[in-house]
Coordinates of C-alpha atoms in Angstrom, one line a residue:
Chain A
M202 CA -18.4 14.9 -46.5
T203 CA -18.2 11.2 -46.9
A204 CA -18.7 9.2 -43.8
N205 CA -15.6 7.4 -42.5
T206 CA -15.8 3.8 -41.4
I207 CA -14.6 3.7 -37.8
L208 CA -14.4 0.6 -35.7
I209 CA -14.2 1.0 -31.9
A210 CA -12.5 -1.9 -30.3
G211 CA -13.7 -1.9 -26.6
A212 CA -17.2 -1.1 -25.5
G213 CA -16.2 0.6 -22.3
A214 CA -16.9 4.2 -21.3
I215 CA -14.2 5.7 -23.5
G216 CA -15.1 3.8 -26.6
C217 CA -18.9 4.3 -26.3
Y218 CA -18.7 8.0 -25.4
Y219 CA -16.4 9.1 -28.2
G220 CA -17.8 6.6 -30.6
S221 CA -21.4 7.8 -30.0
L222 CA -20.3 11.5 -30.6
L223 CA -18.6 10.5 -33.9
A224 CA -21.8 8.6 -34.9
N225 CA -24.0 11.5 -34.0
A226 CA -21.8 13.7 -36.3
G227 CA -22.5 11.3 -39.2
Q228 CA -19.6 8.9 -39.2
S229 CA -20.2 5.2 -39.7
V230 CA -19.2 3.8 -36.3
S231 CA -19.2 0.1 -35.5
L232 CA -18.5 -1.4 -32.1
L233 CA -16.4 -4.5 -31.3
V234 CA -17.9 -5.8 -28.1
R235 CA -16.3 -8.3 -25.7
S236 CA -19.1 -8.5 -23.1
G237 CA -22.7 -7.6 -23.2
Y238 CA -23.0 -8.3 -26.9
D239 CA -26.7 -9.4 -27.0
H240 CA -27.8 -6.4 -25.0
I241 CA -25.9 -3.8 -27.1
K242 CA -26.8 -5.5 -30.4
Q243 CA -30.5 -5.1 -29.4
H244 CA -30.6 -1.9 -27.5
G245 CA -27.4 0.0 -28.4
V246 CA -25.6 2.0 -25.7
E247 CA -27.3 4.5 -23.4
I248 CA -25.1 7.5 -22.8
D249 CA -25.9 9.6 -19.7
S250 CA -23.7 12.6 -20.1
I251 CA -23.3 16.1 -18.6
H252 CA -24.2 17.1 -22.2
G253 CA -27.5 15.2 -22.2
E254 CA -28.8 11.7 -22.7
W255 CA -28.6 9.8 -26.0
N256 CA -28.6 6.3 -27.4
F257 CA -25.7 5.1 -29.5
K258 CA -26.7 2.7 -32.2
P259 CA -23.5 1.4 -33.8
A260 CA -23.6 0.8 -37.6
H261 CA -22.5 -2.8 -36.7
V262 CA -22.1 -4.5 -33.4
I263 CA -19.6 -7.3 -33.8
Q264 CA -17.8 -9.8 -31.5
H265 CA -14.8 -10.4 -33.8
A266 CA -13.0 -8.0 -36.0
A267 CA -13.5 -10.3 -39.0
E268 CA -17.2 -9.7 -38.8
L269 CA -16.9 -6.1 -39.9
P270 CA -18.4 -6.0 -43.4
L271 CA -16.6 -2.9 -44.4
T272 CA -13.0 -1.7 -44.7
A273 CA -12.1 0.3 -41.6
D274 CA -10.6 3.7 -42.2
Y275 CA -9.9 4.0 -38.5
V276 CA -9.7 1.4 -35.7
L277 CA -9.9 3.1 -32.3
V278 CA -8.6 0.8 -29.5
T279 CA -10.2 1.9 -26.2
T280 CA -9.8 -1.3 -24.1
K281 CA -7.9 -1.3 -20.9
V282 CA -4.2 -2.1 -21.2
T283 CA -3.7 -5.3 -19.3
E284 CA -1.9 -8.6 -19.9
Q285 CA -5.4 -10.1 -20.3
V286 CA -6.2 -8.2 -23.5
D287 CA -4.3 -9.1 -26.7
R288 CA -4.9 -5.8 -28.5
A289 CA -3.2 -6.8 -31.7
G290 CA -5.1 -10.1 -32.0
L291 CA -8.4 -8.3 -31.2
I292 CA -8.2 -5.9 -34.1
R293 CA -6.0 -7.8 -36.6
D294 CA -8.8 -8.9 -39.0
A295 CA -10.1 -5.3 -39.3
I296 CA -6.7 -3.8 -40.3
S297 CA -6.0 -3.1 -44.0
P298 CA -3.0 -1.3 -45.4
D299 CA -4.8 2.1 -45.3
T300 CA -6.3 1.7 -41.8
T301 CA -5.2 4.2 -39.2
I302 CA -4.9 2.7 -35.8
V303 CA -5.8 5.0 -32.9
L304 CA -5.0 4.0 -29.3
I305 CA -6.9 6.0 -26.7
Q306 CA -5.5 4.4 -23.6
N307 CA -3.8 5.1 -20.4
G308 CA -0.2 4.5 -19.5
I309 CA 3.4 4.7 -20.5
D310 CA 5.0 2.8 -23.4
I311 CA 1.7 1.2 -24.3
E312 CA 2.1 1.5 -28.1
Q313 CA 4.9 -0.9 -28.8
E314 CA 2.8 -4.1 -28.9
V315 CA 0.5 -2.6 -31.5
A316 CA 3.3 -0.8 -33.4
H317 CA 5.2 -4.1 -33.7
A318 CA 2.2 -6.0 -34.9
F319 CA 1.3 -3.5 -37.6
P320 CA 4.6 -1.8 -38.5
D321 CA 3.2 -0.4 -41.8
N322 CA 0.0 1.2 -40.5
H323 CA -0.3 4.8 -39.4
L324 CA -0.5 4.7 -35.6
I325 CA -2.0 7.6 -33.6
S326 CA -1.6 7.5 -29.8
G327 CA -4.0 9.4 -27.6
L328 CA -5.1 10.1 -24.1
A329 CA -8.6 10.9 -22.8
F330 CA -9.1 13.4 -20.0
I331 CA -12.6 12.4 -19.0
C332 CA -14.6 11.1 -16.0
A333 CA -16.8 8.4 -17.5
T334 CA -17.8 5.0 -16.3
R335 CA -19.5 2.0 -17.9
C336 CA -22.0 1.2 -15.1
Q337 CA -23.1 -2.0 -16.9
P338 CA -22.8 -3.3 -20.5
G339 CA -24.7 -0.8 -22.7
F340 CA -24.9 2.0 -20.1
V341 CA -22.2 4.7 -19.8
K342 CA -22.2 7.6 -17.4
H343 CA -20.2 10.7 -18.3
T344 CA -19.7 13.0 -15.3
A345 CA -17.0 15.5 -16.2
Y346 CA -14.4 16.7 -18.8
G347 CA -13.9 15.0 -22.2
R348 CA -10.7 16.4 -23.8
L349 CA -8.5 14.3 -26.0
V350 CA -4.9 14.7 -26.8
I351 CA -3.6 12.8 -29.9
G352 CA -0.4 12.6 -31.8
D353 CA 1.6 10.3 -34.1
Y354 CA 3.6 7.6 -32.4
P355 CA 6.4 8.0 -31.4
N356 CA 6.2 11.7 -32.4
G357 CA 5.1 14.1 -35.1
I358 CA 1.8 15.0 -36.6
R359 CA 0.9 13.7 -40.0
E360 CA -1.7 15.4 -42.2
K361 CA -4.0 12.4 -41.7
T362 CA -3.8 12.9 -37.9
R363 CA -4.9 16.5 -38.3
R364 CA -7.9 15.3 -40.4
F365 CA -8.7 12.7 -37.8
A366 CA -8.6 15.4 -35.1
E367 CA -11.1 17.4 -37.3
L368 CA -13.5 14.4 -37.1
F369 CA -13.4 14.7 -33.4
K370 CA -13.8 18.4 -33.4
N371 CA -16.7 18.2 -35.8
S372 CA -18.3 15.8 -33.3
G373 CA -18.1 18.4 -30.5
I374 CA -15.0 16.8 -28.9
D375 CA -12.2 19.0 -27.6
C376 CA -9.2 17.4 -29.3
N377 CA -5.7 18.8 -29.1
I378 CA -2.9 17.6 -31.4
T379 CA 0.6 17.2 -30.1
D380 CA 3.9 16.4 -31.9
D381 CA 5.2 14.7 -28.7
V382 CA 2.6 12.3 -27.4
V383 CA 5.1 10.5 -25.2
T384 CA 5.6 13.7 -23.2
A385 CA 1.8 14.0 -23.0
R386 CA 1.7 10.4 -21.5
W387 CA 4.3 11.3 -18.9
Q388 CA 2.3 14.5 -18.1
K389 CA -0.8 12.4 -17.5
T390 CA 1.2 10.0 -15.4
V391 CA 1.9 12.8 -12.9
W392 CA -1.7 12.4 -11.8
N393 CA -2.3 8.7 -12.5
A394 CA 0.8 7.3 -10.8
P395 CA -0.1 8.6 -7.4
F396 CA -3.9 8.6 -7.3
N397 CA -4.7 5.3 -9.0
P398 CA -2.6 3.0 -6.8
V399 CA -3.1 5.0 -3.6
S400 CA -6.9 4.7 -4.0
V401 CA -6.6 1.0 -4.3
L402 CA -3.9 0.4 -1.6
S403 CA -6.0 2.6 0.9
D404 CA -9.0 0.4 0.0
G405 CA -11.1 3.1 -1.5
L406 CA -10.1 6.5 -0.3
D407 CA -11.3 9.2 -2.7
T408 CA -9.0 11.9 -4.2
Q409 CA -10.0 14.6 -1.7
S410 CA -9.4 12.5 1.4
V411 CA -5.9 11.6 0.1
L412 CA -5.1 15.2 -0.8
Q413 CA -6.3 16.5 2.6
T414 CA -4.3 14.1 4.7
R415 CA -1.1 13.3 2.6
E416 CA -0.4 16.2 0.2
D417 CA 3.4 16.0 0.8
Y418 CA 3.4 12.3 -0.1
L419 CA 1.4 13.0 -3.3
R420 CA 3.9 15.8 -4.2
A421 CA 6.9 13.5 -3.6
I422 CA 5.4 10.9 -6.0
M423 CA 4.5 13.5 -8.6
T424 CA 8.0 15.1 -8.4
E425 CA 9.6 11.7 -9.0
V426 CA 7.5 11.3 -12.2
T427 CA 8.7 14.6 -13.5
E428 CA 12.3 13.6 -12.7
I429 CA 12.0 10.4 -14.7
A430 CA 10.3 12.2 -17.6
A431 CA 13.1 14.8 -17.7
A432 CA 15.8 12.1 -17.6
L433 CA 14.1 10.4 -20.6
N434 CA 14.1 13.7 -22.6
H435 CA 10.5 14.5 -22.0
P436 CA 10.7 17.4 -19.6
L437 CA 7.4 18.6 -18.1
R438 CA 6.6 22.2 -17.2
D439 CA 8.1 23.4 -13.9
D440 CA 4.8 23.9 -12.2
I441 CA 3.2 20.6 -13.2
V442 CA 3.0 19.3 -9.7
D443 CA 1.3 22.5 -8.4
I444 CA -1.1 22.4 -11.3
N445 CA -2.0 18.7 -10.6
I446 CA -2.5 19.4 -6.9
E447 CA -4.6 22.5 -7.4
S448 CA -6.8 20.9 -10.1
T449 CA -7.4 17.9 -7.9
R450 CA -8.3 20.2 -5.1
S451 CA -11.0 21.8 -7.2
M452 CA -12.4 18.5 -8.5
P453 CA -15.2 16.8 -6.6
P454 CA -14.1 13.6 -4.7
Y455 CA -13.3 11.2 -7.4
K456 CA -13.0 7.4 -7.7
T457 CA -10.0 6.4 -9.9
S458 CA -10.3 3.9 -12.8
M459 CA -8.0 1.5 -10.9
L460 CA -10.3 1.7 -7.8
L461 CA -13.4 1.0 -9.9
D462 CA -11.7 -2.0 -11.5
Y463 CA -10.5 -3.2 -8.1
E464 CA -14.0 -2.9 -6.6
R465 CA -15.4 -4.8 -9.5
G466 CA -12.8 -7.6 -9.2
Q467 CA -11.5 -6.7 -12.7
C468 CA -7.9 -6.5 -13.8
M469 CA -6.1 -3.2 -13.1
E470 CA -3.8 -1.2 -15.4
T471 CA -0.9 -1.7 -12.9
E472 CA 1.7 -2.5 -15.6
A473 CA 0.6 0.1 -18.0
I474 CA 0.5 3.0 -15.5
L475 CA 3.2 2.0 -13.0
G476 CA 5.2 -1.0 -14.2
N477 CA 6.2 0.6 -17.5
A478 CA 7.0 3.9 -15.7
V479 CA 9.2 2.0 -13.2
R480 CA 10.9 0.0 -16.0
A481 CA 11.6 3.2 -17.9
A482 CA 13.1 4.8 -14.8
H483 CA 15.3 1.8 -14.0
G484 CA 16.4 1.7 -17.7
A485 CA 17.6 5.3 -17.3
G486 CA 19.4 4.5 -14.1
I487 CA 16.8 6.1 -11.8
E488 CA 15.9 4.2 -8.6
A489 CA 12.4 5.8 -8.4
P490 CA 11.7 4.7 -4.8
Y491 CA 8.2 6.1 -4.6
L492 CA 7.0 4.5 -7.9
T493 CA 8.8 1.3 -7.1
S494 CA 7.0 1.2 -3.7
L495 CA 3.6 1.7 -5.3
Y496 CA 4.3 -0.8 -8.1
S497 CA 5.6 -3.4 -5.7
L498 CA 2.7 -3.0 -3.3
M499 CA 0.2 -3.2 -6.2
K500 CA 1.8 -6.4 -7.4
L501 CA 1.7 -7.9 -3.9
K502 CA -1.9 -6.9 -3.6
E503 CA -2.7 -8.6 -6.9
T504 CA -0.8 -11.7 -5.8
R505 CA -3.0 -11.8 -2.8
I506 CA -6.1 -11.3 -4.9
A507 CA -5.0 -14.2 -7.1
Q508 CA -4.5 -16.4 -4.0
S509 CA -7.9 -15.6 -2.7
S510 CA -9.9 -16.2 -5.9
Chain B
M278 CA 15.6 -16.4 47.1
T279 CA 12.8 -14.0 48.0
A280 CA 10.1 -13.7 45.5
N281 CA 10.0 -10.3 43.7
T282 CA 6.6 -8.6 43.2
I283 CA 6.1 -8.2 39.5
L284 CA 3.1 -6.5 37.8
I285 CA 2.5 -7.2 34.2
A286 CA 0.5 -4.4 32.5
G287 CA -1.1 -5.9 29.4
A288 CA -2.6 -9.4 29.2
G289 CA -1.6 -10.0 25.6
A290 CA 0.6 -12.8 24.4
I291 CA 3.9 -11.2 25.4
G292 CA 2.7 -10.3 28.9
C293 CA 1.1 -13.7 29.7
Y294 CA 3.9 -15.8 28.2
Y295 CA 6.8 -14.2 30.0
G296 CA 4.7 -13.5 33.1
S297 CA 3.7 -17.1 33.4
L298 CA 7.3 -18.3 33.1
L299 CA 8.4 -15.9 35.9
A300 CA 5.5 -17.2 38.0
N301 CA 6.5 -20.8 37.3
A302 CA 10.0 -19.9 38.6
G303 CA 8.6 -18.7 41.9
Q304 CA 8.1 -14.9 41.4
S305 CA 5.0 -13.2 42.6
V306 CA 3.4 -12.2 39.3
S307 CA 0.2 -10.1 39.1
L308 CA -1.6 -9.2 35.9
L309 CA -3.3 -5.9 35.0
V310 CA -6.0 -6.8 32.6
R311 CA -7.9 -4.5 30.2
S312 CA -10.2 -6.9 28.6
G313 CA -11.4 -10.4 29.6
Y314 CA -11.0 -9.7 33.3
D315 CA -13.7 -12.0 34.6
H316 CA -12.5 -14.9 32.6
I317 CA -8.9 -14.5 33.6
K318 CA -9.8 -13.8 37.3
Q319 CA -11.6 -17.1 37.4
H320 CA -9.6 -19.4 35.1
G321 CA -6.2 -17.7 34.8
V322 CA -4.5 -17.8 31.4
E323 CA -4.0 -21.0 29.3
I324 CA -0.6 -21.1 27.6
D325 CA -0.2 -23.4 24.7
S326 CA 3.5 -23.3 23.9
I327 CA 6.1 -25.2 21.9
H328 CA 7.5 -26.0 25.3
G329 CA 4.2 -27.6 26.6
E330 CA 0.9 -26.4 28.0
W331 CA 0.4 -24.8 31.3
N332 CA -2.0 -22.5 33.2
F333 CA -0.9 -19.1 34.5
K334 CA -2.6 -18.2 37.8
P335 CA -1.5 -14.6 38.6
A336 CA -1.0 -13.7 42.2
H337 CA -3.5 -10.9 41.7
V338 CA -5.7 -10.2 38.7
I339 CA -6.5 -6.4 38.7
Q340 CA -8.2 -3.9 36.4
H341 CA -6.5 -0.8 37.8
A342 CA -2.9 -0.4 39.0
A343 CA -4.2 1.0 42.4
E344 CA -5.7 -2.4 43.2
L345 CA -2.3 -4.1 43.5
P346 CA -2.1 -4.8 47.3
L347 CA 1.7 -5.0 47.2
T348 CA 4.5 -2.7 46.3
A349 CA 5.8 -3.6 42.8
D350 CA 9.5 -4.3 42.4
Y351 CA 9.0 -4.4 38.7
V352 CA 6.3 -3.3 36.4
L353 CA 6.5 -4.8 32.9
V354 CA 4.6 -3.0 30.3
T355 CA 3.6 -5.3 27.4
T356 CA 0.7 -3.5 25.8
K357 CA 0.8 -2.5 22.2
V358 CA 2.2 1.0 21.6
T359 CA -0.7 3.0 20.1
E360 CA -2.3 6.4 20.7
Q361 CA -5.2 4.6 22.3
V362 CA -3.1 3.3 25.2
D363 CA -2.0 5.8 27.9
R364 CA 0.8 3.7 29.3
A365 CA 1.9 6.1 32.0
G366 CA -1.7 6.5 33.2
L367 CA -2.1 2.7 33.1
I368 CA 0.7 2.0 35.5
R369 CA 1.0 5.2 37.6
D370 CA -0.7 3.9 40.8
A371 CA 1.7 0.9 40.9
I372 CA 4.9 2.9 40.7
S373 CA 6.8 3.6 43.8
P374 CA 10.3 5.2 44.0
D375 CA 12.1 1.8 43.9
T376 CA 10.0 0.3 41.1
T377 CA 11.8 -0.6 38.0
I378 CA 9.8 -0.1 34.9
V379 CA 10.4 -2.5 32.0
L380 CA 9.0 -1.9 28.5
I381 CA 8.8 -5.0 26.4
Q382 CA 7.3 -3.4 23.3
N383 CA 7.9 -2.9 19.6
G384 CA 9.0 0.2 17.8
I385 CA 11.4 3.1 17.7
D386 CA 11.5 5.9 20.3
I387 CA 8.7 4.3 22.3
E388 CA 10.3 5.0 25.7
Q389 CA 10.0 8.8 26.0
E390 CA 6.4 9.0 27.1
V391 CA 7.1 6.7 30.1
A392 CA 10.6 8.1 30.8
H393 CA 9.0 11.6 31.0
A394 CA 6.2 10.5 33.3
F395 CA 8.6 8.7 35.7
P396 CA 11.9 10.5 35.4
D397 CA 13.3 9.1 38.7
N398 CA 12.5 5.5 38.1
H399 CA 14.9 2.9 36.7
L400 CA 13.7 2.3 33.1
I401 CA 14.6 -0.9 31.2
S402 CA 13.7 -1.1 27.5
G403 CA 13.3 -4.5 25.9
L404 CA 12.3 -6.3 22.8
A405 CA 10.8 -9.8 22.4
F406 CA 11.7 -12.0 19.5
I407 CA 8.8 -14.4 19.7
C408 CA 5.9 -15.7 17.7
A409 CA 3.0 -15.7 20.1
T410 CA -0.7 -14.7 19.8
R411 CA -3.5 -14.1 22.2
C412 CA -6.2 -16.1 20.4
Q413 CA -8.8 -14.8 22.9
P414 CA -8.7 -13.3 26.4
G415 CA -7.1 -15.9 28.7
F416 CA -5.7 -18.1 25.9
V417 CA -2.2 -17.6 24.4
K418 CA -0.5 -19.6 21.7
H419 CA 3.3 -19.6 21.5
T420 CA 4.5 -21.0 18.2
A421 CA 8.2 -20.1 17.9
Y422 CA 11.2 -18.4 19.4
G423 CA 11.1 -16.5 22.7
R424 CA 14.4 -14.5 23.1
L425 CA 14.4 -11.2 24.9
V426 CA 16.9 -8.3 24.6
I427 CA 16.9 -5.7 27.3
G428 CA 19.0 -2.8 28.4
D429 CA 18.8 0.5 30.3
Y430 CA 17.1 3.4 28.5
P431 CA 18.7 5.3 26.7
N432 CA 21.8 3.2 27.2
G433 CA 24.0 1.3 29.6
I434 CA 23.4 -1.7 31.9
R435 CA 22.9 -1.2 35.6
E436 CA 23.5 -3.9 38.2
K437 CA 19.7 -4.0 38.7
T438 CA 19.2 -4.7 35.1
R439 CA 21.6 -7.7 35.3
R440 CA 19.7 -9.0 38.3
F441 CA 16.4 -8.6 36.4
A442 CA 17.9 -10.5 33.4
E443 CA 18.8 -13.3 35.9
L444 CA 15.1 -13.5 36.9
F445 CA 14.3 -14.2 33.2
K446 CA 17.1 -16.6 32.8
N447 CA 16.1 -18.5 35.9
S448 CA 12.7 -18.8 34.4
G449 CA 14.0 -20.5 31.3
I450 CA 13.9 -17.4 29.1
D451 CA 16.8 -16.6 26.8
C452 CA 17.5 -13.0 27.8
N453 CA 20.4 -11.0 26.3
I454 CA 21.6 -7.7 27.9
T455 CA 22.7 -4.8 25.7
D456 CA 24.3 -1.5 26.6
D457 CA 22.7 0.0 23.5
V458 CA 19.0 -0.9 23.4
V459 CA 18.2 1.8 20.8
T460 CA 20.5 0.1 18.3
A461 CA 18.7 -3.2 19.1
R462 CA 15.4 -1.4 18.3
W463 CA 16.7 -0.3 14.9
Q464 CA 18.0 -3.8 14.3
K465 CA 14.5 -5.2 14.9
T466 CA 13.0 -2.5 12.7
V467 CA 15.0 -3.9 9.8
W468 CA 12.4 -6.7 9.7
N469 CA 9.4 -5.0 11.2
A470 CA 9.4 -1.9 8.9
P471 CA 8.9 -3.9 5.7
F472 CA 7.0 -7.0 6.7
N473 CA 4.4 -5.5 9.0
P474 CA 2.9 -2.8 6.7
V475 CA 3.4 -4.8 3.5
S476 CA 1.4 -7.7 5.0
V477 CA -1.5 -5.2 5.7
L478 CA -1.3 -3.2 2.5
S479 CA -1.3 -6.4 0.5
D480 CA -4.4 -7.5 2.4
G481 CA -2.9 -10.5 4.1
L482 CA 0.0 -11.8 2.1
D483 CA 2.3 -14.0 4.3
T484 CA 6.0 -13.5 4.7
Q485 CA 7.0 -16.3 2.3
S486 CA 4.8 -15.0 -0.5
V487 CA 6.2 -11.5 -0.2
L488 CA 9.8 -12.8 -0.1
Q489 CA 9.2 -15.0 -3.2
T490 CA 7.8 -12.3 -5.3
R491 CA 9.4 -9.0 -4.2
E492 CA 12.7 -9.7 -2.5
D493 CA 14.4 -6.6 -4.2
Y494 CA 11.7 -4.4 -2.7
L495 CA 12.1 -5.8 0.8
R496 CA 15.9 -5.4 0.5
A497 CA 15.4 -1.7 -0.5
I498 CA 13.3 -1.0 2.5
M499 CA 15.7 -2.8 4.8
T500 CA 18.7 -1.0 3.4
E501 CA 17.0 2.3 4.0
V502 CA 16.4 1.4 7.7
T503 CA 20.2 0.6 8.0
E504 CA 21.0 4.0 6.5
I505 CA 18.8 5.8 8.9
A506 CA 20.2 3.9 11.9
A507 CA 23.8 4.6 10.8
A508 CA 23.0 8.4 10.4
L509 CA 21.6 8.4 13.9
N510 CA 24.8 6.8 15.3
H511 CA 23.3 3.4 15.7
P512 CA 25.1 1.5 12.9
L513 CA 24.0 -2.0 12.3
R514 CA 26.2 -4.9 11.1
D515 CA 27.0 -4.9 7.3
D516 CA 25.2 -8.2 6.6
I517 CA 22.0 -7.4 8.5
V518 CA 19.9 -7.2 5.4
D519 CA 21.1 -10.6 4.2
I520 CA 20.6 -12.1 7.6
N521 CA 17.0 -10.9 7.7
I522 CA 16.2 -12.1 4.3
E523 CA 17.7 -15.6 4.9
S524 CA 16.2 -16.0 8.3
T525 CA 12.8 -15.1 6.9
R526 CA 13.3 -17.6 4.1
S527 CA 13.8 -20.3 6.7
M528 CA 10.8 -19.4 8.7
P529 CA 7.4 -20.9 8.1
P530 CA 4.9 -18.5 6.4
Y531 CA 4.1 -16.0 9.1
K532 CA 1.4 -13.5 9.8
T533 CA 2.7 -10.3 11.3
S534 CA 1.4 -8.7 14.4
M535 CA 0.1 -5.7 12.4
L536 CA -1.8 -8.1 10.1
L537 CA -3.3 -9.9 13.0
D538 CA -4.4 -6.5 14.5
Y539 CA -5.8 -5.4 11.1
E540 CA -7.8 -8.6 10.6
R541 CA -9.2 -8.2 14.1
G542 CA -10.2 -4.6 13.5
Q543 CA -7.7 -3.5 16.2
C544 CA -5.4 -0.5 16.3
M545 CA -2.1 -1.1 14.6
E546 CA 1.4 0.0 15.8
T547 CA 1.8 2.2 12.7
E548 CA 3.3 5.1 14.6
A549 CA 5.5 3.1 16.9
I550 CA 7.0 1.0 14.1
L551 CA 6.9 3.3 11.1
G552 CA 5.9 6.8 12.1
N553 CA 8.7 7.2 14.7
A554 CA 11.2 5.8 12.3
V555 CA 10.2 8.2 9.6
R556 CA 10.3 11.2 12.0
A557 CA 13.7 10.1 13.2
A558 CA 14.9 9.9 9.5
H559 CA 13.5 13.3 8.6
G560 CA 15.0 14.8 11.8
A561 CA 18.4 13.6 10.5
G562 CA 17.7 15.1 7.1
I563 CA 17.1 11.8 5.4
E564 CA 14.2 11.6 3.0
A565 CA 13.6 7.9 3.5
P566 CA 11.2 7.4 0.5
Y567 CA 10.5 3.7 1.1
L568 CA 9.5 4.1 4.8
T569 CA 7.7 7.4 4.0
S570 CA 5.7 5.5 1.3
L571 CA 4.8 2.7 3.7
Y572 CA 3.9 5.1 6.5
S573 CA 1.8 7.3 4.3
L574 CA -0.1 4.4 2.8
M575 CA -0.7 2.9 6.2
K576 CA -2.1 6.2 7.5
L577 CA -4.3 6.5 4.4
K578 CA -5.6 3.0 4.9
E579 CA -6.3 3.8 8.6
T580 CA -8.1 7.0 7.4
R581 CA -10.3 4.8 5.2
I582 CA -10.9 2.3 8.0
A583 CA -12.0 5.2 10.2
Q584 CA -14.4 6.4 7.4
S585 CA -15.9 3.0 7.1
S586 CA -16.5 2.3 10.7

């Protein structure tokens, strides 16, 4: 097997964890780093996983896509999706006609910016179901799960996508392929839309505390997400709300990614997770009062943060 | 004119401001104090008002209702409405058969606890439209407005209520009488239900900042309050949402009472202002998603505060 040249754009937990497994399996994995470059260049990235501890030494550690000395077969974008990150600009100099772009990111309707910038490239959209955190640049802690779901954007599964999934599987990563990744995004939003903003608006309540005191409220938000998805022709399974409630009940108390960003004073994925969902709902003529409330309150909280800083 | 014996239960801004004006007009006004007793006993209460500065020397400053050496004609309850305050217990020893009880407090359905404890007493329910703050025990700052609306609970206007309103008017207080005080409470909730919790959940955004960035959201909450009130046979005027938006626009940036309580680490009137409104809505078969969201998030925030303290 010839090694593929893979560039990971974003040295957070997702990028480093999956990148390191691909590298361990023999792929040529380089890392585009936005902060902590010197440390990672010198020491690589320490991965402290439920599967063991290892060090990820990227083939190349670069600060700009143009520095990659090879032609990338795959560019995996694993940054957060916020207005502060110009994803197309970040990866542009590493994209050749044959490069497959893979977005492994949270949220609804997060593909269009990249699809528009690179209309002729093969675009895979994916979601990671994982509990992993970058504690500091060059140090990633993986505490649970790890499954990926990928598919072509906006739908379908090309042969190249199946081959890419094989790369993941050969690296020990549980990777499912879907011909409707947009539905998969709505499915993940059933959990993300309530728990992420609620954890921030409550100033840090963990998932178990929320579930124990306000299960009805969580169910109302989740049900609204399923209604929006159905109206947009992405119906979810009937028991999706029950499944999300029960699986959360069996999880240890968990800090959401939005809460971690909030506590660190970093930008939150409010637009990707909530704003785009609300806009999709309104576009379909759905009022979506629960999501609109969460989105509005998050934007007001962000306004206040901006005033205070 | 013979002076009436009036006991004010609650030495906050509302109690001290209105009590001091009644005293200035010749009434015998005593003050039941829960914190700052020594200071108020010795120095009275300083009132710094848009109408001037004055000192309020109560006829008697007491810590327990039983200490009042006179029979109270009127007992004005001006405490916050929270689970932490046993209002009936607070005033019981000052209530004789002829005592009129006057509640000047925020919220929906806040009368029943007192009505149930003193079923044979004349009960007046009232609302204060005022910007006033107790900066510290014995010091009250009054920055705007001052109108009262009072009426018999649950409805009607007795002759005794008219005479009591005259006491206020003779003290220079703008006091309106209503035969439907419950409707007046819903009317005030149109403003309170959005601005109070939103100011807390945003961590301190003032009224102008909220209005400038999320007017649609405010209007959605306000509209929901009008729908609940109408369903409970307390219809509000058609332009009530516009009126509230426009009057807020013309106010200086304002910190809500809930935000002040939050910043001081004090209990908030979440149940009185939101919880009771949500329960009234649900009782009438209305889902009330905007109020339910605000109420749920406030309860989650309070859960978090309790965890942290």
